């Protein structure tokens, strides 16, 4: 028998600025002194041990790189940013101001900030966890300037010819002879005493090639030039290798040498796939095991960024996430899941990173999404077990964090702010003054967190999940042959290896209990699961464990089907074993 693949892992995304913050003032547009800020040092051995016990394998420290901010660090040699080109008080972590530095907000001792980050990397590794950080390749802060770049490194734009809109040798795109114009309707959170000056104007990060972006654009950022002339039919100029490619390679290697285990690459599809195919192989000369995850939203580019780009994993946002969200919201059906896996079939599915929350998405518990954290549990189990790829949790998801008010620039939209200093009440209960335990949690929070903890353990311990094949059972059960099998709210499938056979069954309906039958076609029983046609078998519950066992004969499961009762919002996994 061939060795199984045991590469499945669980990412826990930490928004570093918010994770360890214990202040509870939560003033809209509050300063760092008023609202507080988490630090690298808050993620100490106690916190890491608790996260390890929770069952995650990788920590994505979000917002590590130095970015534009309205907090003044000029006394430490960091140039201030203009209020008209910063979102929020703390600023967006995706408006990077220095690729070679870390966010001073996150340091207890600002001059020692890099050492504090390196200590966090070391601590994380000591606890057997991997470190992922953001790589933001498509755009930088408008006032980008690297104070900490190594000696001899030329800064972005330092050698540009800004009299032309495009040159293969430039790092930026320009609007020659035009000043940058601040978006109309923009109201900065701090008083503006001097105008912002940028001449010539640079193109805005979300491909806005004009001097004045709108207030809904990424106006705080400028687009980087990878050798594509967007104003000339997207002509590609990749020979010789563009300056931006070389600089980005050196930045990735710089962080790899600091012990980072992987990069979550922001808006990877806005950067040419040719660059990724080149740079990922370059970085892997330094560390062959380095992990690359692409944030990508174009289904038709998925294959390209895996095969040509060399990415290990892609966000499955427009695929599975969107489908599950529709189901949870009551305006989609489980039929969508089959369409998604069929599109992502084969080895494609192994490259999908599944999730229901991250810093870009609305909180499950918010009124904009599910309204409570329990409604999404079947979708979370399915996201974690549908295929062998990794899945991700956002910090506080396991506690039912609900964004209920405007937190600053983010507004009241069901998301946890990424632009301002804030305290997350539900999460602060678990932080518990640095104890990182459940003493202050409600019974409901304890139960929810235990569900996620059990799910993490289940995924990592069961071979059929982390390394097994997938077989969809919808087609044989939803054709009217199985009793009361409602193909719009029920979903079922097999995960299997030579050593283990699992049956998953879901009821996504919020209030309806369903009694139905589930059957496995004869050819799947014998050819896929490789089980015999005679003898007794039973369905042994493996998730959740308190489900009663179901006994069956082979003839039952392949013809009449096995009777199961599915409560509302439920997910069950059974192992098929000899009686």
XYZ file of C-alpha atoms in Angstrom:
579
model
C 0.000 0.000 0.000
C 1.325 3.463 -0.887
C 2.103 5.937 1.872
C -0.689 8.374 2.668
C -0.424 12.135 2.274
C -0.519 13.787 5.699
C -0.082 17.392 4.609
C -3.486 18.702 5.677
C -3.129 21.542 8.150
C -5.181 24.140 9.999
C -4.397 27.843 9.811
C -5.427 30.154 12.630
C -5.384 33.743 11.417
C -4.343 36.225 14.077
C -4.922 39.917 13.442
C -1.849 40.771 15.475
C -2.820 44.336 16.389
C -6.060 43.119 17.983
C -5.109 39.705 19.400
C -3.560 40.677 22.735
C -5.197 44.061 23.267
C -6.804 44.234 26.720
C -8.153 47.784 26.673
C -11.920 48.108 26.467
C -12.495 51.816 25.760
C -13.418 51.174 22.099
C -13.702 54.820 21.115
C -14.509 55.292 17.428
C -11.274 56.499 15.815
C -9.554 56.165 19.173
C -5.798 56.574 19.382
C -3.415 53.813 20.342
C -3.257 55.293 23.852
C -7.056 55.382 24.148
C -8.007 52.047 22.572
C -4.821 50.060 23.061
C -2.961 47.704 20.761
C -1.798 44.128 20.929
C 1.908 43.352 20.767
C 4.154 40.569 19.482
C 5.022 39.869 23.122
C 1.343 39.240 23.991
C 1.522 36.061 21.928
C 3.574 34.423 24.623
C 4.183 30.817 25.611
C 0.850 30.609 27.414
C -1.051 31.828 24.362
C 0.869 29.565 21.996
C 0.355 26.517 24.214
C -3.385 27.221 24.253
C -3.485 27.539 20.464
C -1.481 24.346 20.063
C -3.908 22.564 22.394
C -6.781 23.967 20.325
C -5.413 21.924 17.439
C -4.154 24.448 14.907
C -0.900 23.868 13.061
C -0.096 27.212 11.388
C -0.434 30.771 12.671
C -0.970 33.531 10.135
C 0.254 36.711 11.795
C -1.658 39.363 9.883
C -0.356 42.922 9.697
C 3.303 42.299 10.523
C 4.910 44.539 7.881
C 5.259 48.243 8.589
C 2.346 50.097 7.022
C 0.973 53.620 6.765
C -0.493 54.892 10.047
C -1.598 58.089 11.743
C 0.255 57.174 14.921
C 3.369 59.329 15.067
C 6.642 57.406 15.324
C 8.853 60.217 14.000
C 10.963 60.215 17.162
C 12.071 56.717 16.120
C 13.089 57.863 12.647
C 9.860 56.735 10.949
C 8.365 59.386 8.684
C 4.735 60.351 9.484
C 1.958 59.630 6.976
C -0.452 62.238 5.685
C -4.042 61.940 7.042
C -5.543 62.200 3.555
C -3.952 58.937 2.413
C -4.421 56.701 5.460
C -7.558 54.696 6.180
C -8.409 54.776 9.874
C -6.093 55.761 12.717
C -3.987 52.597 12.837
C -4.018 52.262 9.033
C -4.483 49.363 6.666
C -1.876 46.581 6.965
C -2.143 46.296 3.183
C -0.715 49.781 2.626
C 2.864 48.654 3.274
C 5.339 51.475 3.956
C 8.501 49.419 4.374
C 8.844 45.816 3.190
C 11.954 45.392 5.328
C 10.422 46.476 8.638
C 7.694 45.442 11.056
C 4.804 47.505 12.376
C 6.033 49.613 15.325
C 2.545 49.363 16.858
C 3.309 45.734 17.632
C 6.462 46.374 19.634
C 6.808 47.046 23.345
C 10.193 48.616 22.668
C 9.939 50.264 19.237
C 13.686 50.394 18.472
C 13.804 46.669 19.261
C 10.745 45.804 17.144
C 12.442 43.424 14.729
C 13.976 41.420 17.564
C 10.551 41.147 19.187
C 9.161 39.736 15.943
C 12.048 37.298 15.585
C 11.458 36.170 19.166
C 7.821 35.497 18.295
C 8.903 33.357 15.329
C 11.208 31.378 17.608
C 8.508 30.926 20.267
C 6.012 29.784 17.664
C 8.414 27.164 16.337
C 9.235 25.931 19.845
C 5.547 25.119 20.250
C 5.567 23.087 17.033
C 3.616 25.671 15.035
C 4.425 27.224 11.657
C 4.564 30.968 10.896
C 2.782 32.594 7.956
C 2.909 36.326 7.228
C 1.390 38.521 4.541
C 3.258 39.326 1.352
C 1.613 42.318 -0.335
C 3.033 42.397 -3.870
C 0.528 44.424 -5.898
C 0.645 47.798 -4.188
C 2.355 49.871 -1.504
C 1.473 52.892 0.625
C 1.522 56.205 -1.227
C 4.377 57.448 0.933
C 6.349 54.206 0.728
C 9.893 54.649 1.924
C 12.090 51.911 3.342
C 14.231 53.074 6.247
C 15.327 49.547 7.100
C 16.327 48.129 3.709
C 19.738 46.462 3.736
C 22.735 48.434 2.631
C 22.993 48.637 -1.149
C 19.299 47.919 -1.784
C 17.638 50.482 -4.058
C 14.216 51.642 -2.886
C 11.038 51.308 -4.942
C 10.785 54.180 -7.388
C 14.263 55.460 -6.643
C 15.455 54.898 -10.210
C 12.137 55.484 -12.010
C 11.666 57.771 -14.981
C 8.503 59.524 -13.818
C 8.116 61.540 -17.015
C 6.499 58.527 -18.716
C 3.374 56.635 -17.740
C 5.029 53.261 -18.233
C 8.528 51.922 -18.582
C 9.574 48.287 -18.063
C 12.321 49.570 -15.767
C 9.993 51.575 -13.515
C 8.564 50.317 -10.227
C 5.457 52.512 -10.455
C 2.965 53.725 -13.042
C 2.655 57.490 -13.456
C 0.200 60.085 -14.717
C 2.792 62.573 -16.033
C 2.258 66.302 -15.532
C -0.659 65.694 -13.166
C -0.898 66.107 -9.408
C -2.561 63.414 -7.363
C -6.047 64.603 -6.414
C -7.566 63.445 -3.140
C -10.886 61.600 -3.688
C -14.052 63.659 -3.421
C -16.064 63.189 -0.259
C -13.110 61.979 1.770
C -13.280 62.900 5.455
C -10.027 62.096 7.287
C -10.230 61.110 10.976
C -7.646 63.745 11.985
C -7.409 67.457 11.134
C -5.526 68.279 7.948
C -3.094 71.181 8.374
C -1.197 70.872 5.095
C -2.215 69.589 1.651
C -0.942 66.256 0.375
C 1.421 66.671 -2.560
C 2.257 63.979 -5.113
C 3.514 64.952 -8.554
C 3.379 63.267 -10.868
C 0.468 61.238 -9.587
C 0.961 57.494 -9.365
C -1.618 54.901 -10.428
C -3.775 53.607 -7.569
C -3.439 50.054 -6.280
C -6.670 48.651 -7.695
C -5.629 49.491 -11.272
C -6.936 53.068 -11.363
C -4.764 54.832 -13.936
C -5.920 58.390 -13.337
C -4.861 61.232 -11.063
C -7.973 61.131 -8.868
C -9.318 57.813 -7.601
C -12.674 57.602 -5.832
C -13.141 57.306 -2.085
C -14.147 53.662 -2.706
C -10.849 52.828 -4.421
C -7.635 51.777 -2.737
C -6.629 55.437 -2.824
C -4.110 55.012 -0.001
C -1.980 52.734 -2.194
C -0.041 52.860 -5.452
C 0.172 50.092 -8.032
C 3.489 48.333 -8.576
C 4.804 47.736 -12.091
C 5.694 44.130 -12.965
C 6.323 44.858 -16.634
C 2.726 44.981 -17.894
C 1.686 48.042 -19.878
C -1.977 48.343 -18.931
C -2.481 51.280 -21.268
C -1.176 49.352 -24.286
C -3.292 46.234 -24.377
C -1.543 44.749 -21.337
C 1.623 44.194 -23.338
C 4.112 42.137 -21.355
C 7.743 43.226 -20.959
C 9.474 40.495 -18.960
C 12.864 40.360 -20.707
C 15.081 41.540 -19.153
C 13.668 40.620 -15.750
C 11.896 43.745 -14.418
C 13.330 45.635 -11.462
C 10.186 45.000 -9.385
C 10.589 41.236 -9.799
C 14.146 41.326 -8.493
C 13.296 43.554 -5.546
C 10.366 41.369 -4.540
C 12.474 38.225 -4.737
C 14.993 39.761 -2.357
C 12.222 40.799 0.060
C 10.749 37.282 0.140
C 14.168 35.764 0.748
C 14.811 38.325 3.513
C 11.748 37.128 5.448
C 12.393 33.473 4.637
C 15.794 33.808 6.292
C 14.071 35.126 9.409
C 12.330 31.788 9.775
C 8.985 32.544 8.190
C 7.440 29.279 6.953
C 4.986 30.675 4.438
C 3.413 33.675 2.757
C -0.230 34.545 2.237
C 0.040 36.571 -0.960
C -2.413 39.450 -1.076
C -4.373 39.896 -4.330
C -2.015 37.515 -6.109
C -4.081 37.522 -9.309
C -3.340 41.240 -9.831
C 0.323 40.302 -10.297
C 1.306 38.408 -13.483
C 1.415 34.651 -13.122
C 4.807 34.629 -14.849
C 6.277 36.491 -11.886
C 4.965 33.904 -9.449
C 6.315 30.998 -11.472
C 9.730 32.651 -11.381
C 9.853 34.019 -7.834
C 8.441 30.985 -6.026
C 11.112 28.760 -7.559
C 13.743 31.371 -6.618
C 12.620 31.458 -2.973
C 12.486 27.672 -2.806
C 16.185 27.574 -3.501
C 16.474 29.150 -0.063
C 13.820 26.940 1.575
C 12.254 24.139 -0.505
C 9.435 23.772 2.028
C 8.286 27.396 1.971
C 4.511 27.720 1.637
C 2.743 30.048 -0.814
C -0.984 30.779 -0.534
C -2.712 32.991 -3.102
C -5.621 35.293 -2.449
C -7.419 34.916 -5.755
C -11.018 35.438 -6.802
C -11.074 34.515 -10.488
C -12.197 30.903 -10.881
C -10.907 30.817 -14.437
C -7.378 31.610 -13.248
C -7.236 28.951 -10.533
C -5.492 26.361 -12.659
C -3.087 28.923 -14.065
C -1.868 30.059 -10.654
C -1.393 26.475 -9.494
C 0.295 25.039 -12.584
C 2.205 28.061 -13.915
C 2.393 30.165 -10.780
C 3.497 27.363 -8.490
C 1.176 28.202 -5.592
C 0.526 25.522 -3.013
C -2.967 26.709 -2.165
C -5.591 29.201 -3.328
C -8.402 30.922 -1.440
C -11.650 29.110 -2.206
C -13.750 32.249 -1.759
C -15.729 32.500 -4.981
C -16.212 28.750 -5.005
C -17.097 26.946 -1.798
C -17.298 29.962 0.548
C -19.823 31.792 -1.613
C -21.886 28.638 -2.102
C -22.014 27.846 1.603
C -22.836 31.425 2.451
C -25.822 31.313 0.136
C -27.007 28.098 1.780
C -26.593 29.528 5.289
C -28.476 32.643 4.234
C -31.373 30.606 2.884
C -30.980 31.658 -0.748
C -28.892 28.766 -2.016
C -29.118 24.970 -2.012
C -26.767 22.088 -1.404
C -26.869 21.413 -5.137
C -24.325 24.244 -5.412
C -21.755 22.147 -3.527
C -21.759 19.461 -6.197
C -21.196 22.059 -8.901
C -18.231 23.457 -6.983
C -16.460 20.154 -6.378
C -17.024 19.120 -9.980
C -15.298 22.295 -11.151
C -12.469 21.728 -8.670
C -12.253 17.969 -9.217
C -9.062 15.951 -9.388
C -5.857 17.293 -7.853
C -7.319 20.794 -8.219
C -9.351 20.385 -5.018
C -6.251 19.535 -2.995
C -5.018 23.084 -3.592
C -8.072 24.799 -2.135
C -7.853 26.601 1.213
C -11.340 26.601 2.762
C -12.718 29.021 5.350
C -15.853 30.819 6.541
C -14.171 33.818 8.169
C -11.114 35.968 7.593
C -10.262 39.658 7.954
C -12.026 40.543 4.680
C -15.290 38.759 5.418
C -18.201 39.460 7.722
C -18.328 37.642 11.033
C -20.587 34.588 11.015
C -22.384 35.767 14.161
C -23.112 39.224 12.727
C -26.552 40.250 11.526
C -25.045 40.612 8.054
C -24.179 36.910 7.825
C -25.804 34.106 9.861
C -26.949 36.072 12.909
C -25.504 33.463 15.272
C -22.362 31.303 15.172
C -24.164 27.955 15.365
C -25.925 28.216 12.018
C -22.627 27.807 10.196
C -21.391 24.665 11.925
C -22.394 22.180 9.185
C -20.728 24.451 6.630
C -17.588 24.553 8.764
C -17.422 20.760 9.027
C -17.894 20.465 5.283
C -15.203 23.110 4.611
C -12.782 21.158 6.782
C -13.515 17.689 5.410
C -14.616 17.940 1.784
C -11.085 17.372 0.440
C -7.492 17.097 1.611
C -6.586 20.797 1.413
C -6.153 22.962 4.520
C -8.807 25.055 6.203
C -8.609 28.273 8.150
C -10.172 29.871 11.215
C -10.141 33.576 12.023
C -9.284 34.505 15.596
C -12.455 34.691 17.700
C -14.540 32.681 15.232
C -14.550 29.889 17.783
C -16.007 32.297 20.365
C -18.775 33.754 18.231
C -17.224 37.194 17.805
C -19.829 39.613 16.474
C -18.964 43.053 15.100
C -21.978 45.084 16.249
C -20.965 48.719 15.764
C -18.799 51.119 13.816
C -15.216 50.586 14.900
C -13.738 53.462 12.901
C -13.066 53.544 9.169
C -14.407 49.997 8.738
C -17.914 51.200 9.539
C -20.750 49.063 10.870
C -20.639 46.251 8.334
C -20.269 43.030 10.337
C -16.494 42.918 9.952
C -13.842 43.267 12.621
C -11.880 46.415 11.867
C -8.533 46.191 10.095
C -8.019 49.971 10.070
C -8.282 51.055 13.708
C -7.289 50.225 17.269
C -9.981 48.189 18.996
C -10.727 45.642 21.675
C -12.724 42.512 20.793
C -14.923 41.814 23.865
C -15.582 38.118 23.247
C -11.933 37.468 22.511
C -10.748 39.479 25.508
C -12.755 37.108 27.681
C -10.575 34.252 26.439
C -7.369 36.322 26.709
C -8.406 36.809 30.344
C -5.572 39.126 31.304
C -2.995 36.844 29.728
C -4.281 33.514 31.068
C -5.730 32.488 27.675
C -8.327 30.165 29.135
C -12.090 29.675 29.388
C -12.644 30.997 32.952
C -14.584 34.054 31.730
C -16.365 32.403 28.822
C -20.091 31.791 28.843
C -21.310 28.214 28.665
C -22.330 28.834 25.050
C -18.845 30.077 24.192
C -17.238 27.106 25.883
C -19.447 24.733 23.919
C -18.723 26.509 20.634
C -14.984 26.546 21.227
C -15.052 22.866 22.158
C -16.865 22.105 18.894
C -14.071 23.766 16.914
C -11.419 22.087 19.027
C -12.979 18.678 18.377
C -13.256 19.449 14.672
C -9.569 20.331 14.494
C -8.606 17.107 16.233
C -10.931 15.048 14.043
C -9.476 16.455 10.829
C -5.878 15.840 11.815
C -6.387 12.363 13.294
C -8.507 10.682 10.621
C -6.647 9.403 7.600
C -9.683 9.408 5.330
C -9.999 13.170 5.902
C -6.388 14.285 5.659
C -5.378 11.918 2.875
C -8.423 10.160 1.479
C -10.374 10.145 -1.743
C -13.746 11.829 -2.174
C -16.989 10.345 -3.515
C -20.159 12.422 -3.839
C -23.386 10.620 -2.905
C -25.835 13.287 -4.028
C -26.522 11.832 -7.456
C -27.612 8.444 -6.163
C -29.635 9.778 -3.236
C -31.185 12.887 -4.753
C -32.800 11.150 -7.733
C -35.864 10.089 -5.784
C -34.630 6.600 -4.904
C -33.843 7.505 -1.286
C -36.748 8.235 1.038
C -37.207 11.909 2.017
C -33.805 12.891 0.697
C -34.220 16.619 0.043
C -31.370 17.489 -2.308
C -31.680 21.182 -1.483
C -30.828 20.914 2.231
C -29.139 17.496 2.664
C -25.644 16.682 1.510
C -23.679 13.436 1.758
C -20.363 12.034 0.593
C -17.677 9.462 1.330
C -14.031 10.022 2.268
C -11.903 6.919 2.021
C -8.485 5.298 2.115
C -7.549 1.622 2.199
C -7.555 1.856 5.992
C -10.626 3.968 6.686
C -14.075 4.603 5.161
C -16.108 7.599 6.342
C -19.664 8.647 5.517
C -20.585 12.328 5.996
C -24.199 13.472 6.172
C -25.476 17.050 6.611
C -28.749 18.838 7.193
C -28.389 22.559 6.450
C -31.975 23.519 7.294
C -32.217 25.890 10.240
C -35.393 24.472 11.786
C -36.405 21.232 10.087
C -35.550 17.737 11.344
C -35.197 15.272 8.484
C -35.605 11.502 8.578
C -34.132 10.060 5.436
C -32.162 7.171 3.993
C -28.616 7.261 2.723
C -27.306 4.683 0.297
C -23.998 3.989 -1.386
C -24.147 2.617 -4.955
C -22.967 -0.965 -5.388
C -19.978 -0.051 -7.535
C -18.820 2.516 -4.951
C -19.163 -0.061 -2.177
C -17.062 -2.675 -3.956
C -14.766 -0.684 -6.272
C -14.204 2.558 -4.341
C -14.546 1.500 -0.717
C -13.360 -2.050 -1.571
C -15.796 -3.664 0.848
C -17.259 -7.125 0.524
C -20.785 -8.031 -0.596
C -21.448 -10.229 2.396
C -21.239 -9.713 6.131
C -22.469 -7.214 8.663
C -21.224 -3.672 9.021
C -22.044 -0.828 11.327
C -21.792 2.916 11.147
C -19.575 3.965 14.007
C -19.963 7.641 14.945
C -16.666 9.515 14.794
C -17.923 13.114 14.709
C -19.622 14.079 16.920
C -18.981 11.087 19.136
C -22.284 11.135 21.033
C -24.303 10.065 17.962
C -25.763 6.549 18.403
C -24.348 3.772 16.273
C -26.252 2.595 13.221
C -26.076 -1.081 12.237
C -26.626 -2.200 8.684
C -26.235 -5.019 6.204
C -24.430 -4.507 2.925
C -27.681 -4.988 1.027
C -29.278 -2.173 3.019
C -26.726 0.501 2.311
C -26.429 -0.340 -1.396
C -30.159 -0.770 -2.118
C -32.761 0.476 0.358
C -30.366 2.747 2.230
C -29.661 3.372 5.902
C -32.203 5.269 7.980
C -30.803 8.382 9.648
C -32.420 11.202 11.590
C -30.855 14.601 10.990
C -31.659 17.418 13.420
C -31.641 20.986 12.097
C -28.178 22.432 11.430
C -26.333 19.142 11.854
C -23.271 17.353 10.535
C -22.424 13.711 11.167
C -19.469 11.537 10.256
C -19.677 7.754 10.537
C -16.954 5.199 10.005
C -18.036 2.073 8.138
C -16.549 -0.856 10.042
C -17.213 -4.588 10.298
C -19.665 -5.452 13.033
